[in-house]
Short mmCIF file of C-alpha atoms in Angstrom, two decimals:
data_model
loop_
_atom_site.label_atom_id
_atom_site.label_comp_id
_atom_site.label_asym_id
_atom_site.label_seq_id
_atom_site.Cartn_x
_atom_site.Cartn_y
_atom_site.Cartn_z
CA UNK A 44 0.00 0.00 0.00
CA UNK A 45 2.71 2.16 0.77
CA UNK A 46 4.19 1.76 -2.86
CA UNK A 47 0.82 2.47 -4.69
CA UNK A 48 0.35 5.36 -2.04
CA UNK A 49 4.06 6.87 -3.36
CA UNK A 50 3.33 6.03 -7.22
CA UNK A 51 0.18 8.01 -7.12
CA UNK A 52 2.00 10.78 -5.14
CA UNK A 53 4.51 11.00 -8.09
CA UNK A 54 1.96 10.48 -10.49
CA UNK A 55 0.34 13.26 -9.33
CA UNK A 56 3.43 15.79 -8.65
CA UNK A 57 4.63 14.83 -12.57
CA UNK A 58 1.29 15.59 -13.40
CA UNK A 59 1.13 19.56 -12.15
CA UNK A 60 4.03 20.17 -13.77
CA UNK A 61 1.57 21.42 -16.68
CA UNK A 62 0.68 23.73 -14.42
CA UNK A 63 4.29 24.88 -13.07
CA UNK A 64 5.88 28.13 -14.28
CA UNK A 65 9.20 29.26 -13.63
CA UNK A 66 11.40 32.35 -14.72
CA UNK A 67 14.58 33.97 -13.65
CA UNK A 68 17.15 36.78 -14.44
CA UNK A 69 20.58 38.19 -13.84
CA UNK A 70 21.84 41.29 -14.04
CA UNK A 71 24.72 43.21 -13.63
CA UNK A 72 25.38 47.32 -13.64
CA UNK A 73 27.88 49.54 -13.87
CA UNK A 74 26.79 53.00 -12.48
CA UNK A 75 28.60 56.42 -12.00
CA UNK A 76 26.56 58.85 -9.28
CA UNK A 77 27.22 62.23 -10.73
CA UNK A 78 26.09 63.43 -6.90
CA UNK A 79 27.63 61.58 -4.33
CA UNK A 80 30.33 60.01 -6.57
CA UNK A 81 29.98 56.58 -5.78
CA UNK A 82 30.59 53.95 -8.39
CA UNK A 83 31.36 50.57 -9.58
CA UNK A 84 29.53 47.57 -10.37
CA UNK A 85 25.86 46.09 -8.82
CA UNK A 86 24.73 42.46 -9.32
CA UNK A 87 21.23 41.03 -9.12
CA UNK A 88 19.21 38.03 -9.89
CA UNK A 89 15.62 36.68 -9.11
CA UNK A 90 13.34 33.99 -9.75
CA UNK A 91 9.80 33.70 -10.10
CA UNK A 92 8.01 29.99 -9.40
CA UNK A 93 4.28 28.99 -9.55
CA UNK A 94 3.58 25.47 -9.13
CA UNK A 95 -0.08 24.52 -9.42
CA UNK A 96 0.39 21.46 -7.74
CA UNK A 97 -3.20 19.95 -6.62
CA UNK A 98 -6.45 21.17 -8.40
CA UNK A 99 -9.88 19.64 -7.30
CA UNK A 100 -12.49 20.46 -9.73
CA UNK A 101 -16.17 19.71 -7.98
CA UNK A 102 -19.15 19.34 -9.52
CA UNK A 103 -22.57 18.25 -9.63
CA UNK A 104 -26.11 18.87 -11.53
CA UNK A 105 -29.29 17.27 -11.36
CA UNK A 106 -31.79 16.90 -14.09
CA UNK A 107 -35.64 17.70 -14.72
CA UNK A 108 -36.85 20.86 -15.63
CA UNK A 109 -35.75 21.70 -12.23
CA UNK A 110 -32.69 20.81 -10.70
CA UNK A 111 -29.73 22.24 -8.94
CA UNK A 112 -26.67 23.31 -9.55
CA UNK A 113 -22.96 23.18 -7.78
CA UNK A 114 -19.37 23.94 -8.67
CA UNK A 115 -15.94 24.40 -6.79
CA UNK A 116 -12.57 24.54 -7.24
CA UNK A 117 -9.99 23.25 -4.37
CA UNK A 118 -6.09 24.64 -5.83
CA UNK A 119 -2.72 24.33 -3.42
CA UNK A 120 -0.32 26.35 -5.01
CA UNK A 121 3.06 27.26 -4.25
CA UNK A 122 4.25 30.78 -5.79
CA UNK A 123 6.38 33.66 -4.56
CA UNK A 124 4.74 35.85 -6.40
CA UNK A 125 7.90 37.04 -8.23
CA UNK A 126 9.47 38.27 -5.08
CA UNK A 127 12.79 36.68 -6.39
CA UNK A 128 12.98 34.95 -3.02
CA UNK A 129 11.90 31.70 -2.18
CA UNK A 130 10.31 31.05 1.41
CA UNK A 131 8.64 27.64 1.40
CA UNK A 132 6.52 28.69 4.55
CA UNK A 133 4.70 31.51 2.95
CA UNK A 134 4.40 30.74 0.00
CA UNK A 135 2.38 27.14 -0.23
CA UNK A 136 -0.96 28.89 -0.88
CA UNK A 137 -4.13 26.93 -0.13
CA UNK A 138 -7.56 27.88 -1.26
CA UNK A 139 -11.02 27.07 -2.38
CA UNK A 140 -13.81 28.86 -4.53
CA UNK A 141 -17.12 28.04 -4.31
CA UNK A 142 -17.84 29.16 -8.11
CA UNK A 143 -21.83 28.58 -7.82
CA UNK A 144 -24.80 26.86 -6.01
CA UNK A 145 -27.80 27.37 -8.02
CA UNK A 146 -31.01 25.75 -7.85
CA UNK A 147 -32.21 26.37 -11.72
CA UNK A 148 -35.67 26.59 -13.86
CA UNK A 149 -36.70 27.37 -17.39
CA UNK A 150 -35.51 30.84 -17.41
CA UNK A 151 -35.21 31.58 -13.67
CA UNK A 152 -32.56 30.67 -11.05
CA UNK A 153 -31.71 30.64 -7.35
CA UNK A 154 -28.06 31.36 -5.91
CA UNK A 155 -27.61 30.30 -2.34
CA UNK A 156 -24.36 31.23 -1.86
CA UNK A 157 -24.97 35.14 -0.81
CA UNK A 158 -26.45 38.68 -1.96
CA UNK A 159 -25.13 40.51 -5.29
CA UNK A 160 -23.33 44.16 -4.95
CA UNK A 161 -24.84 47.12 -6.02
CA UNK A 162 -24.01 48.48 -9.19
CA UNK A 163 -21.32 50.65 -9.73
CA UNK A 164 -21.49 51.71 -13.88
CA UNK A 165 -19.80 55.33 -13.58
CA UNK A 166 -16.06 54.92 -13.09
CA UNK A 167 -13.43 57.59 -14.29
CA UNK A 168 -11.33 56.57 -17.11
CA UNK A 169 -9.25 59.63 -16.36
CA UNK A 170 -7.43 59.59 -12.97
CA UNK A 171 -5.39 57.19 -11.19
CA UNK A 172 -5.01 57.11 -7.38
CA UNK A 173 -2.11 59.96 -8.11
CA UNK A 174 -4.36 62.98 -8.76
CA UNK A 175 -4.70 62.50 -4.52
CA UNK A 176 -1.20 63.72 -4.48
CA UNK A 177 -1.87 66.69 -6.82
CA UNK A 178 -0.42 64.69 -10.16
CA UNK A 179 -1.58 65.55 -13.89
CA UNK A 180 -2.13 61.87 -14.68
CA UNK A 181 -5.10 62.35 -17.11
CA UNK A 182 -4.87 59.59 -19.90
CA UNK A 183 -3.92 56.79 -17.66
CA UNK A 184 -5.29 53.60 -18.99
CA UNK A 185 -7.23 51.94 -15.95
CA UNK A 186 -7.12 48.31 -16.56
CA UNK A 187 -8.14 47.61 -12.85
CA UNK A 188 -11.82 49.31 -12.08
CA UNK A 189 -10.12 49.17 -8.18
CA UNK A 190 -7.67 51.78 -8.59
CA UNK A 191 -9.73 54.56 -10.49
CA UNK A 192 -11.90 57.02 -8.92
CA UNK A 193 -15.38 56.49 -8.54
CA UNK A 194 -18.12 56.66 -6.03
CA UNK A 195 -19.27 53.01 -5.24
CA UNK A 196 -22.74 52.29 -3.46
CA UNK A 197 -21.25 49.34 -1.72
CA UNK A 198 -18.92 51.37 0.74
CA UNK A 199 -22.43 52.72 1.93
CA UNK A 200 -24.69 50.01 1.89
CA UNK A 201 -24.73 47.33 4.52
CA UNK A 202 -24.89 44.11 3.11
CA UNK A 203 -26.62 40.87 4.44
CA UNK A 204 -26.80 37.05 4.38
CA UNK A 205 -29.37 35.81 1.60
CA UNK A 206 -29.82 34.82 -1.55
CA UNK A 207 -29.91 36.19 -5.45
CA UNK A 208 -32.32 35.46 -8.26
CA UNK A 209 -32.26 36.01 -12.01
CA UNK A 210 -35.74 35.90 -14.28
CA UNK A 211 -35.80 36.78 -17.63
CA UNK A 212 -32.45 38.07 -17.95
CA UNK A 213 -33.62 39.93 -14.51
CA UNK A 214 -31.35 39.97 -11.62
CA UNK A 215 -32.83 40.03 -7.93
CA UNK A 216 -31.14 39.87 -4.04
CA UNK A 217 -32.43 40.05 -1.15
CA UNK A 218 -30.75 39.58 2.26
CA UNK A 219 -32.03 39.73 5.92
CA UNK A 220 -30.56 39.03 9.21
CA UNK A 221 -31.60 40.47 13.17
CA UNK A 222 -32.43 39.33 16.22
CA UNK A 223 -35.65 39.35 17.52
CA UNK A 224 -34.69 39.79 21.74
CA UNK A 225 -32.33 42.39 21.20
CA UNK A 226 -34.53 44.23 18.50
CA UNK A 227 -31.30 44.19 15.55
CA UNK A 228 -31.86 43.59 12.14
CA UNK A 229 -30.57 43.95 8.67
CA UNK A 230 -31.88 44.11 5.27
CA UNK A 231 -31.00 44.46 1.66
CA UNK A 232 -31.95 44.38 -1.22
CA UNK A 233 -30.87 44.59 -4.86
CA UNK A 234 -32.65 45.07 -8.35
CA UNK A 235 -30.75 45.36 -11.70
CA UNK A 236 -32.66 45.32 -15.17
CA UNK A 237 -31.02 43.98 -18.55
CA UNK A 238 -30.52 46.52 -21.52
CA UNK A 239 -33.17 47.78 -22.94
CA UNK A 240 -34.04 48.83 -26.51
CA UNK A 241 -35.25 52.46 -26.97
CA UNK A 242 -34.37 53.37 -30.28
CA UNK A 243 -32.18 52.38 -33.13
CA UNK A 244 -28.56 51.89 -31.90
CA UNK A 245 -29.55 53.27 -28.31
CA UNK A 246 -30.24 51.12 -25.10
CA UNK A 247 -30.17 51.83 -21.35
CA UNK A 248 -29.96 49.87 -18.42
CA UNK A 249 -31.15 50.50 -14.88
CA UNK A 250 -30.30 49.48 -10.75
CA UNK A 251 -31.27 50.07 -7.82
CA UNK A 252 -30.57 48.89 -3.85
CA UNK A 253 -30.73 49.80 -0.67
CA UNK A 254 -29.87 48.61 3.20
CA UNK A 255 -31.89 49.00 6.53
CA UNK A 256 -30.54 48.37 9.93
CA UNK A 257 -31.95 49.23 13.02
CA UNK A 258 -29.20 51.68 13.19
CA UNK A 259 -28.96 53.21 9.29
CA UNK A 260 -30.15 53.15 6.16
CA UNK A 261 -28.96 53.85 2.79
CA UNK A 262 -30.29 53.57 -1.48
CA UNK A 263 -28.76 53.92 -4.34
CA UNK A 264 -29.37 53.53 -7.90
CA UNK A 265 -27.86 53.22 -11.46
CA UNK A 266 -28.05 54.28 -14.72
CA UNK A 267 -26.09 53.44 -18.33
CA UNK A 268 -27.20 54.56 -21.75
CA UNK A 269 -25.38 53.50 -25.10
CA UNK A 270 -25.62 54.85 -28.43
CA UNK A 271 -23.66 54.08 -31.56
CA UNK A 272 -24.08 54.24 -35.32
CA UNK A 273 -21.56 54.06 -38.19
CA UNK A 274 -20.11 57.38 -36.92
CA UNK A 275 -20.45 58.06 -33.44
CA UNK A 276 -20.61 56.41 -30.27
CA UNK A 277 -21.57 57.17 -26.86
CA UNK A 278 -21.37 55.63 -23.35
CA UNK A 279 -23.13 57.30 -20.22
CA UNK A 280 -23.51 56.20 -16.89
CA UNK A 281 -24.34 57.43 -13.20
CA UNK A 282 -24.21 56.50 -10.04
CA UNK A 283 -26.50 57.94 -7.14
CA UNK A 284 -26.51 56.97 -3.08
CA UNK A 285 -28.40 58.40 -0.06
CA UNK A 286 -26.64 58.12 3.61
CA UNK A 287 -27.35 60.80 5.30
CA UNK A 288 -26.79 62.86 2.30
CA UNK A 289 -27.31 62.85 -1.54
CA UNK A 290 -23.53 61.92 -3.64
CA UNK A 291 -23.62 61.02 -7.31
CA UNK A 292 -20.97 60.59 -10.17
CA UNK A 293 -21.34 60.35 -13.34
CA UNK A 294 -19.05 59.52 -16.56
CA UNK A 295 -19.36 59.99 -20.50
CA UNK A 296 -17.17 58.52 -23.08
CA UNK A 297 -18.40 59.90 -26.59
CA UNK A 298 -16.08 59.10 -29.62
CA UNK A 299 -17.12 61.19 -33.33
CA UNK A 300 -14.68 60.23 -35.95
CA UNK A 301 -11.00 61.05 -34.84
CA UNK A 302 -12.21 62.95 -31.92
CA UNK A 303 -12.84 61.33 -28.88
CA UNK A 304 -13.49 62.89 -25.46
CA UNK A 305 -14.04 61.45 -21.50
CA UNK A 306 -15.95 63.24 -18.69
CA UNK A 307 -16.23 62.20 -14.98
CA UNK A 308 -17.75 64.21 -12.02
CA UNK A 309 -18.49 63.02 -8.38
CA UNK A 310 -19.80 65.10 -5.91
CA UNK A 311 -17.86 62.58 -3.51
CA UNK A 312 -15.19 60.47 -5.43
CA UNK A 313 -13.22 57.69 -3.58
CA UNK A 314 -10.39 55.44 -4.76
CA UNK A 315 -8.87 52.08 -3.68
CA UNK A 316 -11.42 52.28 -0.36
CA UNK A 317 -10.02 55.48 1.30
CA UNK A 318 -11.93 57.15 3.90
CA UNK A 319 -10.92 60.38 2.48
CA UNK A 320 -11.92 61.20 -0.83
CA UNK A 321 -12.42 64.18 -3.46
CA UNK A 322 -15.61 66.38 -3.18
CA UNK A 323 -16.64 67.76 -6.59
CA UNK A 324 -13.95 66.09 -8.89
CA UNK A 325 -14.54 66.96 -12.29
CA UNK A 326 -11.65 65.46 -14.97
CA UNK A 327 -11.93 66.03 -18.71
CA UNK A 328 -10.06 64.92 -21.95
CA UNK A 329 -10.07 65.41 -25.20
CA UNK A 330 -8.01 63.29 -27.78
CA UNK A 331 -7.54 64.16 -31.50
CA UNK A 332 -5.84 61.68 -34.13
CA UNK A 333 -5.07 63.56 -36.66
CA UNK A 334 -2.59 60.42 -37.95
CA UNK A 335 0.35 60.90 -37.54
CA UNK A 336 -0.67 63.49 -35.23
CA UNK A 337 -2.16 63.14 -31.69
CA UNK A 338 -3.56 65.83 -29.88
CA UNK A 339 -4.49 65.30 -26.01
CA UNK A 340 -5.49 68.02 -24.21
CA UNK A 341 -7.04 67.25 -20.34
CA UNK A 342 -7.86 68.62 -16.86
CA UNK A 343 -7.18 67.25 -13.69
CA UNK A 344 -9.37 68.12 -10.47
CA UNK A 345 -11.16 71.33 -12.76
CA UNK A 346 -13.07 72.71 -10.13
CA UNK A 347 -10.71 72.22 -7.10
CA UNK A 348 -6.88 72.87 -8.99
CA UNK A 349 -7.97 73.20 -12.53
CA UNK A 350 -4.94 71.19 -13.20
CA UNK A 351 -4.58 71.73 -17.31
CA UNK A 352 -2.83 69.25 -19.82
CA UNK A 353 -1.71 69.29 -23.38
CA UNK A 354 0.39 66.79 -25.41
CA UNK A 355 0.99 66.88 -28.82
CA UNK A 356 2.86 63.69 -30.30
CA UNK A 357 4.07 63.06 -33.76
CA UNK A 358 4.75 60.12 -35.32
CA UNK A 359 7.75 61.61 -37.84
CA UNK A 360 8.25 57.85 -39.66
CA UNK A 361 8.61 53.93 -38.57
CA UNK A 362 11.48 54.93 -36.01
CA UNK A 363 10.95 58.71 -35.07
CA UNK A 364 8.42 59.70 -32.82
CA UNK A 365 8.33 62.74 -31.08
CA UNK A 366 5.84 64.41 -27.90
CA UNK A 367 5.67 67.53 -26.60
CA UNK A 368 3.53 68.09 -23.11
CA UNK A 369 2.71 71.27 -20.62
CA UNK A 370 0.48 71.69 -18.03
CA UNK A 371 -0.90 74.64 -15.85
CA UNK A 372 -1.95 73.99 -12.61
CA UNK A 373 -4.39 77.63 -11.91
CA UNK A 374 -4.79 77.48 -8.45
CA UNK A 375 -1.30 76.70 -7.73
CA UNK A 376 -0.29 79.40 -10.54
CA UNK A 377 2.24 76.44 -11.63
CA UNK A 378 3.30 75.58 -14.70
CA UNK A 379 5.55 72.68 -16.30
CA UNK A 380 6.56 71.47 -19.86
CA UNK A 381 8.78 68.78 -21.32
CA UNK A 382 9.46 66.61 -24.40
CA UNK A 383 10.34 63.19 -25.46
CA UNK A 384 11.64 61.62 -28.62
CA UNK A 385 12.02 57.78 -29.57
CA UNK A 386 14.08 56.42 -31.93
CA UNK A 387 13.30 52.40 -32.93
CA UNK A 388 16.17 51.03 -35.02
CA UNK A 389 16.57 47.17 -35.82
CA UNK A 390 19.07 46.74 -33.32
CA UNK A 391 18.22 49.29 -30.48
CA UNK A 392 15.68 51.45 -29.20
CA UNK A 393 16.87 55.08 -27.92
CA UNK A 394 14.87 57.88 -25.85
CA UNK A 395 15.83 61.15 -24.78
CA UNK A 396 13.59 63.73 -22.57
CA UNK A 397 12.97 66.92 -20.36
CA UNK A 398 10.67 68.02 -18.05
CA UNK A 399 10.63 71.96 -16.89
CA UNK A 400 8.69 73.09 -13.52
CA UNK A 401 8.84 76.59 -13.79
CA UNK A 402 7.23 77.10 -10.53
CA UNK A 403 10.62 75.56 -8.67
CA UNK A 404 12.98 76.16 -11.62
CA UNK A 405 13.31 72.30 -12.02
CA UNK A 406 14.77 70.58 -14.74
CA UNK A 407 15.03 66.93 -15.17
CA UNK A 408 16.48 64.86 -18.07
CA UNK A 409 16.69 61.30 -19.20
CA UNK A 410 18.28 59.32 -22.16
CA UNK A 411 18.84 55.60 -22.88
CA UNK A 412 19.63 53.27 -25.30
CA UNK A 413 18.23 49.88 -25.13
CA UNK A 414 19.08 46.55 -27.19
CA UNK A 415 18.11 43.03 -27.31
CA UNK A 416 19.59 42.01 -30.71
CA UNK A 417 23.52 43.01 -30.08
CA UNK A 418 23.91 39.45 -28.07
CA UNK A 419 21.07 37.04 -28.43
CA UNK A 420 19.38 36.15 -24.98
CA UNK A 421 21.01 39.07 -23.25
CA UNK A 422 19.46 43.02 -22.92
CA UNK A 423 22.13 45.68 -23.37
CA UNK A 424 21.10 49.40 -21.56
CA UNK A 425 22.80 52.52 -21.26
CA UNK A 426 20.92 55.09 -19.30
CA UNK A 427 20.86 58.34 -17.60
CA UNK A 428 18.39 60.04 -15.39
CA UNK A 429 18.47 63.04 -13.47
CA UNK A 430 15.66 64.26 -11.53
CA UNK A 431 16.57 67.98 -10.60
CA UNK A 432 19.95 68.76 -12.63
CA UNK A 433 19.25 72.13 -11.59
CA UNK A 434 19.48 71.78 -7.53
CA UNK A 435 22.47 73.74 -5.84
CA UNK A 436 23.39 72.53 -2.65
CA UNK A 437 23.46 75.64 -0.29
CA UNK A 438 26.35 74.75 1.88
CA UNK A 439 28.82 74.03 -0.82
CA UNK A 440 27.38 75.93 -3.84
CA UNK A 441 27.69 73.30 -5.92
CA UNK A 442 25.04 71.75 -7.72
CA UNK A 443 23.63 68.67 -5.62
CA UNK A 444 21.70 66.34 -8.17
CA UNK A 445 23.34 65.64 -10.97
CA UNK A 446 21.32 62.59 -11.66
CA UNK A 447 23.47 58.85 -12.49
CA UNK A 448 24.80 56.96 -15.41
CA UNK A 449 23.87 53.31 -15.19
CA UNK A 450 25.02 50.35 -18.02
CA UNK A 451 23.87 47.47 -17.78
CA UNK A 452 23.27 43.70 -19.01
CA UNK A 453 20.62 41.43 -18.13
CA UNK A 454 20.29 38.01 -18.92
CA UNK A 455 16.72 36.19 -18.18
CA UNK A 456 14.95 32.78 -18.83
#
């Protein structure tokens, strides 16, 4: 038994290594400080492992016109999550997700497994968690709805145990928990509709929900409309919640040939779940392809900083591209402006910048060239970077940030 127990075991092991992934690198630099002098070489390697080594698929259906429905998965892992250190401890991960327990009819179904969240349709496409710092960061692509701004009903609402329901493309939850001797109780509830068909190329969707606790109470509901033909196109959506006090946001993406332009405004816009957030945040951008030519121009935080953007970028041929960007921050009466240039050869790729605040008299530059043809399997960089080239240090007169020259090789598998 003992030998069948250790065949399967290896049987098994042999058999995740479908699932196993592993990378490393090395690198070495050579680097020159321009402020504090120091130089010579720096050497550096990582690895990255994820080993999928046990995944349980569970299922099980029944059959009639009404039957129910169940599915889980059971995965032990072991990853370091490219930390390029390996730590057997923390790293064996362990976990299981319940996808779906459904009890299902003819066009209606039951989840048992909890209450849906309210909906949240009216996200910026505009600002990244930086504009809390005061950053121009209009045009950042938001892959990841968590770190953009928006105002979300589900940090208001409190949610309860219970159970969700779909009809006709319908979806339904409704949750309730209390106590009847100490007089506590909880309830909510939410309502979303599919799209609807108003006119030709137009539809609209609707939501609602709400909590009740013997303590609070909160609503909210949704919005989206969509309209496109052969030459324009148009998303809207907004968000609205009651707590104590009315907040809303709402955001507009509306493309017309080679113009296209994004719109966002909260009266109370939060990102990545801070307490704190932004009251009255209004962002707007405006892009222009003009092929080669691309015209952005964007503000950050209107209302508050009305934090103003413009970059121009020219695609000159196959290899040369070239950008030009300023922005004017009124209430801070600050202004900044820079450049960048790319060059793409067959062998290497080479950049050059500047950025100018005029507010502090700062001036930063960059430059690198970058291959991955010279030696094959190997990247070849040359690089410098300063971030205030302008800085004088006030005890010796001399000027205190230089910035660094870094070369450097880096072989990875």
């Amino acid at each position: 038994m003992k030998k069948i127990s250790a065949v399967l075991l290896v049987m098994v092991l042999v058999g995740s290594l479908a699932f196993a992934g592993i990378s490393g690198s090395a690198s070495v630099d050579f680097g020159y400080d321009l402020d504090t002098s120091d130089y010579g070489f720096s050497n550096s390697d990582s690895v990255s492992v994820d080993v999928n080594i046990v995944e349980a698929l569970g299922s099980a259906a029944g059959e009639g016109d009404i039957y129910a429905d169940i599915a889980g998965t059971f995965t032990l892992d072991f990853s370091n999550a490219d930390a390029g250190t390996l730590n057997a401890s923390d790293e064996v991960i362990v976990g299981f997700d319940l996808d779906h327990a459904t009890v299902v009819g003819a066009d209606w179904s039951v989840g048992i497994t909890g209450v849906a969240d309210a909906a949240d349709w009216a996200v910026s496409a505009l600002n990244s968690s930086d504009i809390a710092q005061g950053t121009n960061d209009l045009g950042y692509a938001i892959d990841d709805a968590s770190t953009a701004w928006t105002l979300s009903a589900n940090d208001f609402l409190t949610t309860a145990a219970g159970v969700s329901v779909t009809y006709a493309d319908y979806a339904v939850s409704f949750g309730l928990t209390g106590n009847a001797d100490a007089g506590t109780y909880g309830m909510y509830g939410t309502l979303a509709t599919p799209d609807f068909d108003l006119a030709d190329g137009m539809t609209a969707a609707f939501a609602v929900a709400g909590s009740m606790t013997d303590t609070d109470k909160a609503a909210a509901g949704s919005v989206k409309v969509a309209y496109a033909d052969d030459m324009i196109s148009a998303d809207v959506a907004a968000d609205m919640v009651y707590d104590a006090a009315f907040m809303a946001d709402i955001a507009a993406a509306i493309a017309y040939d080679m113009v296209s332009v994004d719109v966002y405004f909260a009266t109370d816009a939060y990102c990545d779940g801070t307490a704190q957030g932004i009251s009255n945040l209004l962002a707007a951008q405006a892009v222009v392809d003009l092929d080669p030519l691309t015209v952005t121009v964007s503000g950050a935080d209107i209302i508050n900083d009305l934090d103003l953007g413009l970059t121009v970028a020219y695609v000159v041929s196959d290899e040369l591209s070239v950008s030009v960007n300023g922005g004017y921050v009124v209430d801070g009466a600050s202004i900044d402006f820079g450049a960048d240039v790319t060059y793409t050869a067959a062998d290497y790729t080479a950049t050059a910048g500047f950025g100018y605040d005029v507010d502090s008299a700062k001036v930063a530059l960059n430059a690198s060239v970058e291959s991955t043809t010279l030696i094959d399997g190997a990247t070849l960089s040359l690089s410098y970077a300063g971030d205030d080239v302008t800085e004088v240090d006030a005890a010796t007169e001399d000027n205190g940030n230089l910035g660094s020259i870094t070369a450097s090789v880096e072989i990875a598998f």
